[in-house]
């Protein structure tokens, strides 16, 4: 789409790509912190059996979450290209599916869960969670194409409410499992309501429709998002399921779970830039926006991955001492996740710029970037998971029982497979639009990490062991703040772009304060 009139320019300007990227990245970090508080409340206040039941309910709810991605991908793309009739059909499908999925969840809970563990409140609150989650997912698909940073604000509000409401219902009112489910349901309902009101405010929503022609279009195109869904499920669950089934032990998935801790911080950047940059590129190519967002993502992702590698022992000691053995896996996965960030970045650039879906549908898209990019990533996930699992099984039945040695196959193969995939997706993105890699900012970030590493060696912080979360919190906070200050100073000295970003941010902060 060319920017050929004033309204197009104002629409693109309102996206605030860089600001949206930063706000949504801050939300990712905030979500990790609130998730930790939520876990503490739930683990401390729920009996073991109720906590187990809560996890089973969450697993059942999770079955319904990927389905809206089948049409939300196209809702986002067509809304950005002003094909509002198709987008609103997607919203109509969402409303129907939300009711169907909430009722189906109740049926599944009645079949799967013990009758003596279920109450009408448990069933009702669980169905409300699914109902609101499904509707909110389409609100996000639409709002990210109007004002992506608003989605970050609403998500931060939702995370805050989730913790506060669960604390009130569980700790103050002592409602137990029903209180946890009610708190989550209310937080999602409020997010859904706030996003709906804002969409009305910015005129982002019209009357939902169900054109059979548009429904058929979603069905014909569904194989592309389905590839993404299957690929994501393989990455998120494949390793833990295979290792637990082969060994009949929970130690292996437990070690993997701890090794995944850096994922939310590092790969969270993918969600941040996809919300900010994706809607901009759907409206037309912008080399400046691509390069600026890549600089932001490189600085933040390298900071988190490098910090997790340097302070791996500090982070692991915050849990249980047994998890210190996971140190090698922790480092390998941190490296793998940083590759993921760039893979997802180049994928977003190439697929957002593809316009063939305005002319073709169904199998007509199989020769386009929209199919090729997710299929390449799908093949990569199948390849690394198959080879690593085969090696794991052979070594396990050969008598090797060391979990770290066996599990190291997964991140090692993931890194090896993703290096050529990264290069391939970079080439595809470059064919769509010419842009430069921000080598100066990457080099400055690596220099900052190297100085942090020297600082941690000289002070001994690299081997600091957390004995008590509460008593050691001031020291851990000091390590984090001092390392961050070093990183910022190095970037400020070495990167003129970063200096300009700091200056602009301070001016914006002054404007907000005086306002």
Short mmCIF file of C-alpha atoms in Angstrom, two decimals, residues 18-247:
data_model
loop_
_atom_site.label_atom_id
_atom_site.label_comp_id
_atom_site.label_asym_id
_atom_site.label_seq_id
_atom_site.Cartn_x
_atom_site.Cartn_y
_atom_site.Cartn_z
CA UNK A 18 9.44 2.34 18.16
CA UNK A 19 7.40 3.41 21.18
CA UNK A 20 5.02 0.46 20.72
CA UNK A 21 7.97 -1.95 20.56
CA UNK A 22 9.42 -0.63 23.83
CA UNK A 23 6.04 -0.58 25.65
CA UNK A 24 5.22 -4.14 24.60
CA UNK A 25 8.72 -5.30 25.61
CA UNK A 26 8.20 -3.71 29.04
CA UNK A 27 4.92 -5.62 29.25
CA UNK A 28 6.76 -8.91 28.62
CA UNK A 29 9.15 -8.18 31.49
CA UNK A 30 6.29 -7.05 33.73
CA UNK A 31 4.35 -10.22 32.91
CA UNK A 32 7.26 -12.39 34.07
CA UNK A 33 7.39 -10.51 37.38
CA UNK A 34 3.63 -10.67 37.97
CA UNK A 35 3.59 -14.35 36.98
CA UNK A 36 6.15 -14.99 39.72
CA UNK A 37 3.96 -13.20 42.30
CA UNK A 38 0.91 -15.09 41.05
CA UNK A 39 2.75 -18.42 41.39
CA UNK A 40 3.81 -17.59 44.97
CA UNK A 41 0.21 -16.77 45.98
CA UNK A 42 -1.28 -19.86 44.35
CA UNK A 43 1.42 -22.29 45.54
CA UNK A 44 1.28 -21.03 49.12
CA UNK A 45 -2.49 -20.91 49.50
CA UNK A 46 -3.82 -23.84 47.49
CA UNK A 47 -3.60 -27.40 48.84
CA UNK A 48 -1.55 -29.74 46.64
CA UNK A 49 -4.64 -31.50 45.25
CA UNK A 50 -6.34 -28.20 44.41
CA UNK A 51 -3.17 -26.93 42.76
CA UNK A 52 -3.04 -30.12 40.67
CA UNK A 53 -6.70 -29.64 39.70
CA UNK A 54 -5.95 -26.01 38.79
CA UNK A 55 -3.18 -27.13 36.43
CA UNK A 56 -5.47 -29.68 34.78
CA UNK A 57 -8.11 -26.97 34.26
CA UNK A 58 -5.45 -24.68 32.75
CA UNK A 59 -4.40 -27.51 30.43
CA UNK A 60 -8.02 -27.94 29.26
CA UNK A 61 -8.38 -24.18 28.76
CA UNK A 62 -5.13 -24.16 26.75
CA UNK A 63 -6.69 -26.57 24.23
CA UNK A 64 -8.94 -23.76 22.97
CA UNK A 65 -6.33 -20.97 22.82
CA UNK A 66 -4.53 -21.77 19.52
CA UNK A 67 -7.70 -22.11 17.41
CA UNK A 68 -8.47 -18.35 17.00
CA UNK A 69 -4.99 -17.91 15.49
CA UNK A 70 -6.38 -19.62 12.37
CA UNK A 71 -8.45 -16.54 11.50
CA UNK A 72 -6.82 -13.84 13.69
CA UNK A 73 -3.73 -13.90 11.48
CA UNK A 74 -5.90 -12.93 8.51
CA UNK A 75 -8.03 -10.50 10.56
CA UNK A 76 -4.85 -8.55 11.34
CA UNK A 77 -3.57 -8.61 7.75
CA UNK A 78 -6.86 -7.66 6.09
CA UNK A 79 -7.69 -4.98 8.65
CA UNK A 80 -4.33 -3.27 8.00
CA UNK A 81 -5.05 -3.36 4.23
CA UNK A 82 -8.53 -1.80 4.79
CA UNK A 83 -10.39 -4.98 3.86
CA UNK A 84 -12.67 -4.40 6.83
CA UNK A 85 -15.47 -6.68 5.63
CA UNK A 86 -13.16 -9.71 5.88
CA UNK A 87 -11.78 -8.61 9.26
CA UNK A 88 -15.27 -8.19 10.72
CA UNK A 89 -16.25 -11.64 9.50
CA UNK A 90 -13.31 -12.91 11.56
CA UNK A 91 -14.71 -11.06 14.57
CA UNK A 92 -18.09 -12.69 13.99
CA UNK A 93 -16.42 -16.13 13.93
CA UNK A 94 -14.68 -15.24 17.19
CA UNK A 95 -17.96 -14.42 18.95
CA UNK A 96 -19.51 -17.72 17.85
CA UNK A 97 -16.40 -19.71 18.77
CA UNK A 98 -16.13 -18.04 22.19
CA UNK A 99 -19.60 -19.28 23.17
CA UNK A 100 -19.02 -22.74 21.67
CA UNK A 101 -15.61 -23.18 23.32
CA UNK A 102 -16.83 -22.06 26.75
CA UNK A 103 -19.69 -24.58 26.64
CA UNK A 104 -17.43 -27.34 25.30
CA UNK A 105 -14.97 -26.69 28.14
CA UNK A 106 -17.72 -27.33 30.68
CA UNK A 107 -18.52 -30.65 28.97
CA UNK A 108 -14.84 -31.67 28.94
CA UNK A 109 -14.43 -30.77 32.62
CA UNK A 110 -17.47 -32.89 33.51
CA UNK A 111 -16.00 -35.83 31.56
CA UNK A 112 -12.32 -35.57 32.56
CA UNK A 113 -12.35 -34.28 36.14
CA UNK A 114 -13.59 -36.11 39.27
CA UNK A 115 -17.21 -35.08 40.05
CA UNK A 116 -16.43 -34.58 43.74
CA UNK A 117 -13.81 -31.94 42.80
CA UNK A 118 -16.14 -29.84 40.65
CA UNK A 119 -18.50 -27.11 41.78
CA UNK A 120 -20.85 -24.95 39.69
CA UNK A 121 -18.55 -22.00 40.47
CA UNK A 122 -15.49 -23.84 39.14
CA UNK A 123 -17.28 -24.68 35.89
CA UNK A 124 -18.70 -21.18 35.43
CA UNK A 125 -15.50 -19.27 36.19
CA UNK A 126 -13.46 -21.56 33.92
CA UNK A 127 -15.89 -21.03 31.04
CA UNK A 128 -15.66 -17.25 31.55
CA UNK A 129 -11.87 -17.45 31.20
CA UNK A 130 -12.15 -19.18 27.81
CA UNK A 131 -14.93 -16.85 26.63
CA UNK A 132 -13.00 -13.67 27.44
CA UNK A 133 -9.62 -15.02 26.24
CA UNK A 134 -11.00 -15.89 22.81
CA UNK A 135 -12.72 -12.53 22.30
CA UNK A 136 -9.71 -10.59 23.58
CA UNK A 137 -7.41 -12.36 21.11
CA UNK A 138 -9.33 -10.83 18.19
CA UNK A 139 -9.45 -7.44 19.91
CA UNK A 140 -5.64 -7.60 19.99
CA UNK A 141 -5.50 -8.53 16.29
CA UNK A 142 -7.53 -5.41 15.47
CA UNK A 143 -6.06 -2.95 17.99
CA UNK A 144 -2.45 -3.71 17.05
CA UNK A 145 -3.32 -2.27 13.65
CA UNK A 146 -4.64 0.96 15.18
CA UNK A 147 -2.49 1.74 18.24
CA UNK A 148 -0.21 -1.18 19.22
CA UNK A 149 1.08 0.52 22.37
CA UNK A 150 -2.48 0.63 23.75
CA UNK A 151 -2.48 -3.18 23.71
CA UNK A 152 0.64 -3.06 25.89
CA UNK A 153 -1.11 -0.71 28.33
CA UNK A 154 -4.19 -2.94 28.51
CA UNK A 155 -2.07 -6.06 29.02
CA UNK A 156 -0.15 -4.39 31.85
CA UNK A 157 -3.49 -3.44 33.43
CA UNK A 158 -4.70 -7.03 33.06
CA UNK A 159 -1.57 -8.52 34.65
CA UNK A 160 -1.84 -6.12 37.59
CA UNK A 161 -5.52 -6.93 38.12
CA UNK A 162 -4.87 -10.67 37.90
CA UNK A 163 -2.42 -10.59 40.81
CA UNK A 164 -4.47 -8.14 42.92
CA UNK A 165 -7.79 -9.93 42.37
CA UNK A 166 -6.36 -13.39 43.02
CA UNK A 167 -4.68 -12.07 46.18
CA UNK A 168 -7.99 -10.55 47.34
CA UNK A 169 -10.10 -13.62 46.63
CA UNK A 170 -7.58 -16.24 47.80
CA UNK A 171 -5.69 -14.57 50.65
CA UNK A 172 -8.27 -12.10 52.02
CA UNK A 173 -11.55 -13.91 51.31
CA UNK A 174 -9.99 -17.42 51.40
CA UNK A 175 -12.02 -18.68 48.45
CA UNK A 176 -9.40 -21.27 47.42
CA UNK A 177 -9.47 -22.64 43.87
CA UNK A 178 -12.70 -20.80 43.04
CA UNK A 179 -10.99 -17.55 44.06
CA UNK A 180 -8.06 -18.20 41.72
CA UNK A 181 -10.36 -18.91 38.77
CA UNK A 182 -12.61 -15.94 39.58
CA UNK A 183 -9.61 -13.59 39.79
CA UNK A 184 -8.29 -14.73 36.40
CA UNK A 185 -11.76 -14.56 34.82
CA UNK A 186 -12.41 -11.02 36.10
CA UNK A 187 -8.99 -9.80 34.92
CA UNK A 188 -9.66 -11.14 31.41
CA UNK A 189 -13.21 -9.80 31.34
CA UNK A 190 -11.99 -6.32 32.32
CA UNK A 191 -9.25 -6.46 29.64
CA UNK A 192 -11.83 -7.51 27.06
CA UNK A 193 -14.26 -4.76 28.11
CA UNK A 194 -11.59 -2.03 28.16
CA UNK A 195 -10.27 -3.07 24.73
CA UNK A 196 -13.83 -3.14 23.35
CA UNK A 197 -14.57 0.37 24.66
CA UNK A 198 -11.30 1.66 23.22
CA UNK A 199 -12.04 0.09 19.82
CA UNK A 200 -15.36 1.93 19.81
CA UNK A 201 -13.57 5.13 20.83
CA UNK A 202 -11.12 4.98 17.90
CA UNK A 203 -13.78 3.60 15.54
CA UNK A 204 -11.87 0.40 15.01
CA UNK A 205 -14.96 -1.77 15.17
CA UNK A 206 -18.03 -2.11 13.05
CA UNK A 207 -20.92 -4.55 13.23
CA UNK A 208 -19.62 -8.16 13.20
CA UNK A 209 -20.67 -10.03 10.08
CA UNK A 210 -20.66 -13.61 8.85
CA UNK A 211 -20.27 -13.49 5.08
CA UNK A 212 -20.07 -17.09 3.84
CA UNK A 213 -17.68 -15.96 1.12
CA UNK A 214 -15.29 -14.58 3.73
CA UNK A 215 -15.72 -17.63 5.98
CA UNK A 216 -14.74 -19.79 2.99
CA UNK A 217 -11.66 -17.59 2.52
CA UNK A 218 -10.58 -18.18 6.13
CA UNK A 219 -11.05 -21.93 5.67
CA UNK A 220 -9.03 -22.02 2.43
CA UNK A 221 -6.19 -20.06 4.02
CA UNK A 222 -6.25 -21.94 7.33
CA UNK A 223 -3.39 -24.31 6.46
CA UNK A 224 -0.81 -21.52 6.82
CA UNK A 225 -1.61 -20.51 10.43
CA UNK A 226 -2.07 -24.22 11.24
CA UNK A 227 1.58 -24.76 10.30
CA UNK A 228 2.52 -22.00 12.74
CA UNK A 229 0.39 -23.54 15.49
CA UNK A 230 1.84 -27.04 15.06
CA UNK A 231 5.38 -25.65 14.86
CA UNK A 232 4.88 -23.67 18.09
CA UNK A 233 3.44 -26.68 19.90
CA UNK A 234 6.43 -28.78 18.85
CA UNK A 235 8.82 -26.19 20.28
CA UNK A 236 6.84 -25.56 23.46
CA UNK A 237 5.95 -29.12 24.45
CA UNK A 238 7.87 -31.62 22.30
CA UNK A 239 11.07 -31.89 24.35
CA UNK A 240 9.31 -32.29 27.71
CA UNK A 241 6.77 -34.81 26.43
CA UNK A 242 9.32 -37.02 24.66
CA UNK A 243 11.86 -37.08 27.51
CA UNK A 244 9.22 -37.84 30.15
CA UNK A 245 7.67 -40.63 28.05
CA UNK A 246 11.03 -42.25 27.28
CA UNK A 247 12.37 -42.12 30.84
#
